[in-house]
Amino acid sequence: MSFFQQADGSSESAYESVAFTVEALAADPNDGELYKLAERLGVLLREWESIQADGRTLRRAVIRASAHAHVADARLDAAIDAFARDVLALVDGNTAHETYAKYFPEPHEEIIAMGLDAELPEVTLIVATLDAGDAPEKLKAHTESLRGGLKLGNAALADRADALADLGRHSAREQAWAETADRSLSSAHKALARIGAARNLPLSWADSFIDF
């Protein structure tokens, strides 16, 4: 028997169902049997609040990593654009020139338009070409700027991947908690039914503690 539905795909409804039962059980602090059940379920609530606090930290980490990736992308775009301007200046703006094609098999505007993850391999090739060849000093002067953009971009993407993986594991933790909460509510309902039967109370009394 399931005591709640997670229609929105979150565990929030599970938390609310457990909180309802805890508050209902604790309504009469002089009823020792009910209060003991409330204390037991209260442990679940505190665990959920800890999970939620961890979730906020992890979501902030994802936002931070995404922001860093955004900045890294803009920095790399600027470095590519500056490099391309100097390449074009050397070939009088002729994009069909072999020097331009050496660094940009595809138009540099298309590289700049790419997402960071697709842009990094292209810039890696440009840097490798600069390192291996006899490029003019004017072009070699861009090497460190491009390499710095690569370093920042790779670090940002790695951090974002880690942050998203951590958040994914946290979602699994939320789901596991929700399943535990459902089993705990089922157990509490059975205990209430036994208490009610011992007190000659109808099943509706036990049901009143559950937010169906």
PDB file of C-alpha atoms in Angstrom:
ATOM      1  CA  MET A   1       0.000   0.000   0.000  1.00  0.00           C
ATOM      2  CA  SER A   2       1.441   3.367  -1.008  1.00  0.00           C
ATOM      3  CA  PHE A   3       0.577   6.346   1.142  1.00  0.00           C
ATOM      4  CA  PHE A   4       1.508   9.100  -1.275  1.00  0.00           C
ATOM      5  CA  GLN A   5       1.904   9.805  -4.951  1.00  0.00           C
ATOM      6  CA  GLN A   6       4.937  11.586  -6.363  1.00  0.00           C
ATOM      7  CA  ALA A   7       3.182  13.074  -9.342  1.00  0.00           C
ATOM      8  CA  ASP A   8       5.762  15.834  -9.687  1.00  0.00           C
ATOM      9  CA  GLY A   9       8.662  13.402  -9.592  1.00  0.00           C
ATOM     10  CA  SER A  10       9.979  14.811  -6.296  1.00  0.00           C
ATOM     11  CA  SER A  11      10.020  13.523  -2.734  1.00  0.00           C
ATOM     12  CA  GLU A  12       8.278  16.588  -1.335  1.00  0.00           C
ATOM     13  CA  SER A  13       4.879  14.854  -1.160  1.00  0.00           C
ATOM     14  CA  ALA A  14       6.512  12.062   0.852  1.00  0.00           C
ATOM     15  CA  TYR A  15       7.900  14.610   3.300  1.00  0.00           C
ATOM     16  CA  GLU A  16       4.503  16.260   3.671  1.00  0.00           C
ATOM     17  CA  SER A  17       2.796  12.914   4.269  1.00  0.00           C
ATOM     18  CA  VAL A  18       5.280  11.951   6.984  1.00  0.00           C
ATOM     19  CA  ALA A  19       5.071  15.423   8.557  1.00  0.00           C
ATOM     20  CA  PHE A  20       1.262  15.179   8.650  1.00  0.00           C
ATOM     21  CA  THR A  21       1.401  11.840  10.459  1.00  0.00           C
ATOM     22  CA  VAL A  22       4.062  13.044  12.911  1.00  0.00           C
ATOM     23  CA  GLU A  23       2.025  16.113  13.836  1.00  0.00           C
ATOM     24  CA  ALA A  24      -1.173  14.065  14.130  1.00  0.00           C
ATOM     25  CA  LEU A  25       0.497  11.517  16.402  1.00  0.00           C
ATOM     26  CA  ALA A  26       2.011  14.252  18.563  1.00  0.00           C
ATOM     27  CA  ALA A  27      -1.281  16.073  19.000  1.00  0.00           C
ATOM     28  CA  ASP A  28      -1.759  14.447  22.433  1.00  0.00           C
ATOM     29  CA  PRO A  29       1.661  14.316  24.171  1.00  0.00           C
ATOM     30  CA  ASN A  30       0.055  12.377  27.028  1.00  0.00           C
ATOM     31  CA  ASP A  31      -0.662   9.391  24.768  1.00  0.00           C
ATOM     32  CA  GLY A  32       2.589   7.476  25.170  1.00  0.00           C
ATOM     33  CA  GLU A  33       1.967   4.912  22.436  1.00  0.00           C
ATOM     34  CA  LEU A  34       1.193   7.542  19.834  1.00  0.00           C
ATOM     35  CA  TYR A  35       3.987   9.832  20.934  1.00  0.00           C
ATOM     36  CA  LYS A  36       6.490   6.990  20.586  1.00  0.00           C
ATOM     37  CA  LEU A  37       5.360   6.494  16.984  1.00  0.00           C
ATOM     38  CA  ALA A  38       5.708  10.230  16.403  1.00  0.00           C
ATOM     39  CA  GLU A  39       9.282  10.203  17.698  1.00  0.00           C
ATOM     40  CA  ARG A  40      10.188   7.299  15.452  1.00  0.00           C
ATOM     41  CA  LEU A  41       8.834   9.009  12.343  1.00  0.00           C
ATOM     42  CA  GLY A  42      10.392  12.288  13.445  1.00  0.00           C
ATOM     43  CA  VAL A  43      13.818  10.783  12.758  1.00  0.00           C
ATOM     44  CA  LEU A  44      12.771  10.477   9.107  1.00  0.00           C
ATOM     45  CA  LEU A  45      11.812  14.147   8.978  1.00  0.00           C
ATOM     46  CA  ARG A  46      15.158  15.235  10.328  1.00  0.00           C
ATOM     47  CA  GLU A  47      16.902  13.027   7.795  1.00  0.00           C
ATOM     48  CA  TRP A  48      14.907  14.635   4.982  1.00  0.00           C
ATOM     49  CA  GLU A  49      15.779  18.118   6.204  1.00  0.00           C
ATOM     50  CA  SER A  50      19.458  17.132   6.106  1.00  0.00           C
ATOM     51  CA  ILE A  51      19.039  15.736   2.600  1.00  0.00           C
ATOM     52  CA  GLN A  52      17.380  18.973   1.503  1.00  0.00           C
ATOM     53  CA  ALA A  53      20.215  21.053   2.941  1.00  0.00           C
ATOM     54  CA  ASP A  54      22.726  18.913   1.057  1.00  0.00           C
ATOM     55  CA  GLY A  55      20.617  19.302  -2.090  1.00  0.00           C
ATOM     56  CA  ARG A  56      20.731  23.079  -1.897  1.00  0.00           C
ATOM     57  CA  THR A  57      24.531  22.923  -1.615  1.00  0.00           C
ATOM     58  CA  LEU A  58      24.771  20.588  -4.602  1.00  0.00           C
ATOM     59  CA  ARG A  59      22.412  22.676  -6.729  1.00  0.00           C
ATOM     60  CA  ARG A  60      24.511  25.743  -5.920  1.00  0.00           C
ATOM     61  CA  ALA A  61      27.592  23.810  -7.065  1.00  0.00           C
ATOM     62  CA  VAL A  62      25.903  23.080 -10.404  1.00  0.00           C
ATOM     63  CA  ILE A  63      25.032  26.757 -10.823  1.00  0.00           C
ATOM     64  CA  ARG A  64      28.599  27.745  -9.949  1.00  0.00           C
ATOM     65  CA  ALA A  65      30.088  25.265 -12.422  1.00  0.00           C
ATOM     66  CA  SER A  66      27.694  26.346 -15.168  1.00  0.00           C
ATOM     67  CA  ALA A  67      28.571  29.991 -14.551  1.00  0.00           C
ATOM     68  CA  HIS A  68      32.280  29.193 -14.748  1.00  0.00           C
ATOM     69  CA  ALA A  69      31.740  27.293 -18.002  1.00  0.00           C
ATOM     70  CA  HIS A  70      29.849  30.282 -19.404  1.00  0.00           C
ATOM     71  CA  VAL A  71      32.724  32.627 -18.539  1.00  0.00           C
ATOM     72  CA  ALA A  72      35.295  30.170 -19.914  1.00  0.00           C
ATOM     73  CA  ASP A  73      33.352  29.965 -23.179  1.00  0.00           C
ATOM     74  CA  ALA A  74      33.306  33.757 -23.518  1.00  0.00           C
ATOM     75  CA  ARG A  75      37.022  33.989 -22.749  1.00  0.00           C
ATOM     76  CA  LEU A  76      37.888  31.336 -25.315  1.00  0.00           C
ATOM     77  CA  ASP A  77      35.647  32.998 -27.913  1.00  0.00           C
ATOM     78  CA  ALA A  78      37.504  36.273 -27.381  1.00  0.00           C
ATOM     79  CA  ALA A  79      40.886  34.543 -27.716  1.00  0.00           C
ATOM     80  CA  ILE A  80      39.826  32.828 -30.961  1.00  0.00           C
ATOM     81  CA  ASP A  81      38.438  36.056 -32.355  1.00  0.00           C
ATOM     82  CA  ALA A  82      41.644  37.984 -31.575  1.00  0.00           C
ATOM     83  CA  PHE A  83      43.771  35.229 -33.111  1.00  0.00           C
ATOM     84  CA  ALA A  84      41.582  35.072 -36.225  1.00  0.00           C
ATOM     85  CA  ARG A  85      41.845  38.838 -36.724  1.00  0.00           C
ATOM     86  CA  ASP A  86      45.627  38.601 -36.837  1.00  0.00           C
ATOM     87  CA  VAL A  87      45.521  35.610 -39.179  1.00  0.00           C
ATOM     88  CA  LEU A  88      43.201  37.514 -41.504  1.00  0.00           C
ATOM     89  CA  ALA A  89      45.455  40.553 -41.340  1.00  0.00           C
ATOM     90  CA  LEU A  90      48.356  38.408 -42.580  1.00  0.00           C
ATOM     91  CA  VAL A  91      46.370  37.081 -45.548  1.00  0.00           C
ATOM     92  CA  ASP A  92      44.593  40.341 -46.417  1.00  0.00           C
ATOM     93  CA  GLY A  93      41.246  38.907 -45.333  1.00  0.00           C
ATOM     94  CA  ASN A  94      41.414  35.954 -47.735  1.00  0.00           C
ATOM     95  CA  THR A  95      39.819  33.011 -45.941  1.00  0.00           C
ATOM     96  CA  ALA A  96      40.789  30.738 -48.843  1.00  0.00           C
ATOM     97  CA  HIS A  97      44.475  31.375 -48.153  1.00  0.00           C
ATOM     98  CA  GLU A  98      46.455  28.327 -47.000  1.00  0.00           C
ATOM     99  CA  THR A  99      47.609  30.118 -43.846  1.00  0.00           C
ATOM    100  CA  TYR A 100      44.035  30.756 -42.768  1.00  0.00           C
ATOM    101  CA  ALA A 101      43.005  27.183 -43.673  1.00  0.00           C
ATOM    102  CA  LYS A 102      45.956  25.852 -41.697  1.00  0.00           C
ATOM    103  CA  TYR A 103      44.401  27.115 -38.481  1.00  0.00           C
ATOM    104  CA  PHE A 104      40.767  27.243 -39.500  1.00  0.00           C
ATOM    105  CA  PRO A 105      39.671  24.362 -41.769  1.00  0.00           C
ATOM    106  CA  GLU A 106      36.198  25.751 -41.075  1.00  0.00           C
ATOM    107  CA  PRO A 107      35.440  29.477 -40.742  1.00  0.00           C
ATOM    108  CA  HIS A 108      36.500  30.774 -37.346  1.00  0.00           C
ATOM    109  CA  GLU A 109      33.008  32.226 -36.798  1.00  0.00           C
ATOM    110  CA  GLU A 110      31.646  28.687 -36.776  1.00  0.00           C
ATOM    111  CA  ILE A 111      34.100  27.660 -34.073  1.00  0.00           C
ATOM    112  CA  ILE A 112      33.136  30.663 -31.950  1.00  0.00           C
ATOM    113  CA  ALA A 113      29.463  29.746 -32.383  1.00  0.00           C
ATOM    114  CA  MET A 114      30.063  26.249 -30.982  1.00  0.00           C
ATOM    115  CA  GLY A 115      29.403  25.280 -27.413  1.00  0.00           C
ATOM    116  CA  LEU A 116      32.406  25.109 -25.110  1.00  0.00           C
ATOM    117  CA  ASP A 117      32.658  21.314 -25.195  1.00  0.00           C
ATOM    118  CA  ALA A 118      32.831  21.298 -29.012  1.00  0.00           C
ATOM    119  CA  GLU A 119      35.093  24.343 -29.159  1.00  0.00           C
ATOM    120  CA  LEU A 120      37.857  22.938 -26.974  1.00  0.00           C
ATOM    121  CA  PRO A 121      39.097  20.250 -29.431  1.00  0.00           C
ATOM    122  CA  GLU A 122      39.243  22.843 -32.217  1.00  0.00           C
ATOM    123  CA  VAL A 123      41.333  25.212 -30.124  1.00  0.00           C
ATOM    124  CA  THR A 124      43.548  22.350 -28.977  1.00  0.00           C
ATOM    125  CA  LEU A 125      44.415  21.716 -32.640  1.00  0.00           C
ATOM    126  CA  ILE A 126      45.139  25.404 -33.212  1.00  0.00           C
ATOM    127  CA  VAL A 127      47.517  25.487 -30.242  1.00  0.00           C
ATOM    128  CA  ALA A 128      49.205  22.263 -31.372  1.00  0.00           C
ATOM    129  CA  THR A 129      49.698  23.763 -34.835  1.00  0.00           C
ATOM    130  CA  LEU A 130      51.212  26.918 -33.346  1.00  0.00           C
ATOM    131  CA  ASP A 131      53.537  24.852 -31.147  1.00  0.00           C
ATOM    132  CA  ALA A 132      54.664  22.568 -33.978  1.00  0.00           C
ATOM    133  CA  GLY A 133      55.054  25.048 -36.811  1.00  0.00           C
ATOM    134  CA  ASP A 134      57.023  28.152 -37.691  1.00  0.00           C
ATOM    135  CA  ALA A 135      54.179  30.613 -37.321  1.00  0.00           C
ATOM    136  CA  PRO A 136      54.941  34.335 -37.394  1.00  0.00           C
ATOM    137  CA  GLU A 137      55.608  35.837 -33.987  1.00  0.00           C
ATOM    138  CA  LYS A 138      52.411  37.848 -34.284  1.00  0.00           C
ATOM    139  CA  LEU A 139      50.437  34.594 -34.292  1.00  0.00           C
ATOM    140  CA  LYS A 140      52.632  32.811 -31.762  1.00  0.00           C
ATOM    141  CA  ALA A 141      51.875  35.661 -29.371  1.00  0.00           C
ATOM    142  CA  HIS A 142      48.324  34.291 -29.071  1.00  0.00           C
ATOM    143  CA  THR A 143      49.464  30.859 -27.865  1.00  0.00           C
ATOM    144  CA  GLU A 144      49.325  31.589 -24.152  1.00  0.00           C
ATOM    145  CA  SER A 145      45.941  33.288 -24.397  1.00  0.00           C
ATOM    146  CA  LEU A 146      44.498  30.316 -26.282  1.00  0.00           C
ATOM    147  CA  ARG A 147      46.176  27.837 -23.923  1.00  0.00           C
ATOM    148  CA  GLY A 148      44.821  29.725 -20.906  1.00  0.00           C
ATOM    149  CA  GLY A 149      41.340  29.573 -22.393  1.00  0.00           C
ATOM    150  CA  LEU A 150      41.729  25.830 -22.894  1.00  0.00           C
ATOM    151  CA  LYS A 151      42.826  25.312 -19.313  1.00  0.00           C
ATOM    152  CA  LEU A 152      39.926  27.335 -17.939  1.00  0.00           C
ATOM    153  CA  GLY A 153      37.428  25.648 -20.240  1.00  0.00           C
ATOM    154  CA  ASN A 154      38.557  22.105 -19.481  1.00  0.00           C
ATOM    155  CA  ALA A 155      38.487  22.784 -15.748  1.00  0.00           C
ATOM    156  CA  ALA A 156      35.009  24.321 -15.969  1.00  0.00           C
ATOM    157  CA  LEU A 157      33.598  21.376 -17.919  1.00  0.00           C
ATOM    158  CA  ALA A 158      35.172  18.862 -15.523  1.00  0.00           C
ATOM    159  CA  ASP A 159      33.732  20.711 -12.531  1.00  0.00           C
ATOM    160  CA  ARG A 160      30.308  20.856 -14.168  1.00  0.00           C
ATOM    161  CA  ALA A 161      30.367  17.130 -14.941  1.00  0.00           C
ATOM    162  CA  ASP A 162      31.301  16.358 -11.319  1.00  0.00           C
ATOM    163  CA  ALA A 163      28.617  18.691  -9.963  1.00  0.00           C
ATOM    164  CA  LEU A 164      25.931  17.153 -12.160  1.00  0.00           C
ATOM    165  CA  ALA A 165      27.030  13.636 -11.179  1.00  0.00           C
ATOM    166  CA  ASP A 166      26.838  14.575  -7.499  1.00  0.00           C
ATOM    167  CA  LEU A 167      23.357  15.996  -8.023  1.00  0.00           C
ATOM    168  CA  GLY A 168      22.303  12.814  -9.795  1.00  0.00           C
ATOM    169  CA  ARG A 169      23.459  10.714  -6.848  1.00  0.00           C
ATOM    170  CA  HIS A 170      21.583  13.056  -4.552  1.00  0.00           C
ATOM    171  CA  SER A 171      18.380  12.496  -6.541  1.00  0.00           C
ATOM    172  CA  ALA A 172      18.819   8.755  -5.992  1.00  0.00           C
ATOM    173  CA  ARG A 173      19.245   9.464  -2.275  1.00  0.00           C
ATOM    174  CA  GLU A 174      15.962  11.414  -2.299  1.00  0.00           C
ATOM    175  CA  GLN A 175      14.194   8.538  -4.025  1.00  0.00           C
ATOM    176  CA  ALA A 176      15.563   6.033  -1.513  1.00  0.00           C
ATOM    177  CA  TRP A 177      14.346   8.243   1.327  1.00  0.00           C
ATOM    178  CA  ALA A 178      10.867   8.433  -0.229  1.00  0.00           C
ATOM    179  CA  GLU A 179      10.688   4.645  -0.453  1.00  0.00           C
ATOM    180  CA  THR A 180      11.753   4.338   3.184  1.00  0.00           C
ATOM    181  CA  ALA A 181       9.155   6.928   4.157  1.00  0.00           C
ATOM    182  CA  ASP A 182       6.419   4.969   2.398  1.00  0.00           C
ATOM    183  CA  ARG A 183       7.375   1.753   4.196  1.00  0.00           C
ATOM    184  CA  SER A 184       7.550   3.596   7.521  1.00  0.00           C
ATOM    185  CA  LEU A 185       4.082   5.062   7.066  1.00  0.00           C
ATOM    186  CA  SER A 186       2.747   1.627   6.187  1.00  0.00           C
ATOM    187  CA  SER A 187       4.323   0.229   9.353  1.00  0.00           C
ATOM    188  CA  ALA A 188       2.917   3.098  11.424  1.00  0.00           C
ATOM    189  CA  HIS A 189      -0.567   2.530  10.015  1.00  0.00           C
ATOM    190  CA  LYS A 190      -0.422  -1.149  10.964  1.00  0.00           C
ATOM    191  CA  ALA A 191       0.720  -0.204  14.464  1.00  0.00           C
ATOM    192  CA  LEU A 192      -2.149   2.274  14.740  1.00  0.00           C
ATOM    193  CA  ALA A 193      -4.623  -0.373  13.590  1.00  0.00           C
ATOM    194  CA  ARG A 194      -3.371  -2.688  16.370  1.00  0.00           C
ATOM    195  CA  ILE A 195      -3.566   0.098  18.959  1.00  0.00           C
ATOM    196  CA  GLY A 196      -7.048   1.007  17.748  1.00  0.00           C
ATOM    197  CA  ALA A 197      -8.206  -2.601  17.935  1.00  0.00           C
ATOM    198  CA  ALA A 198      -6.878  -2.859  21.501  1.00  0.00           C
ATOM    199  CA  ARG A 199      -8.842   0.283  22.366  1.00  0.00           C
ATOM    200  CA  ASN A 200     -11.986  -0.917  20.592  1.00  0.00           C
ATOM    201  CA  LEU A 201     -11.718   1.906  18.043  1.00  0.00           C
ATOM    202  CA  PRO A 202     -12.756   1.599  14.369  1.00  0.00           C
ATOM    203  CA  LEU A 203     -10.175   1.476  11.576  1.00  0.00           C
ATOM    204  CA  SER A 204     -11.175   5.012  10.613  1.00  0.00           C
ATOM    205  CA  TRP A 205      -9.397   6.135  13.801  1.00  0.00           C
ATOM    206  CA  ALA A 206      -6.087   4.713  12.530  1.00  0.00           C
ATOM    207  CA  ASP A 207      -6.764   6.190   9.101  1.00  0.00           C
ATOM    208  CA  SER A 208      -7.179   9.666  10.564  1.00  0.00           C
ATOM    209  CA  PHE A 209      -3.441   9.841  11.263  1.00  0.00           C
ATOM    210  CA  ILE A 210      -2.556   9.285   7.608  1.00  0.00           C
ATOM    211  CA  ASP A 211      -2.804  11.906   4.886  1.00  0.00           C
ATOM    212  CA  PHE A 212      -4.200   9.651   2.128  1.00  0.00           C
TER     213      PHE A 212
END
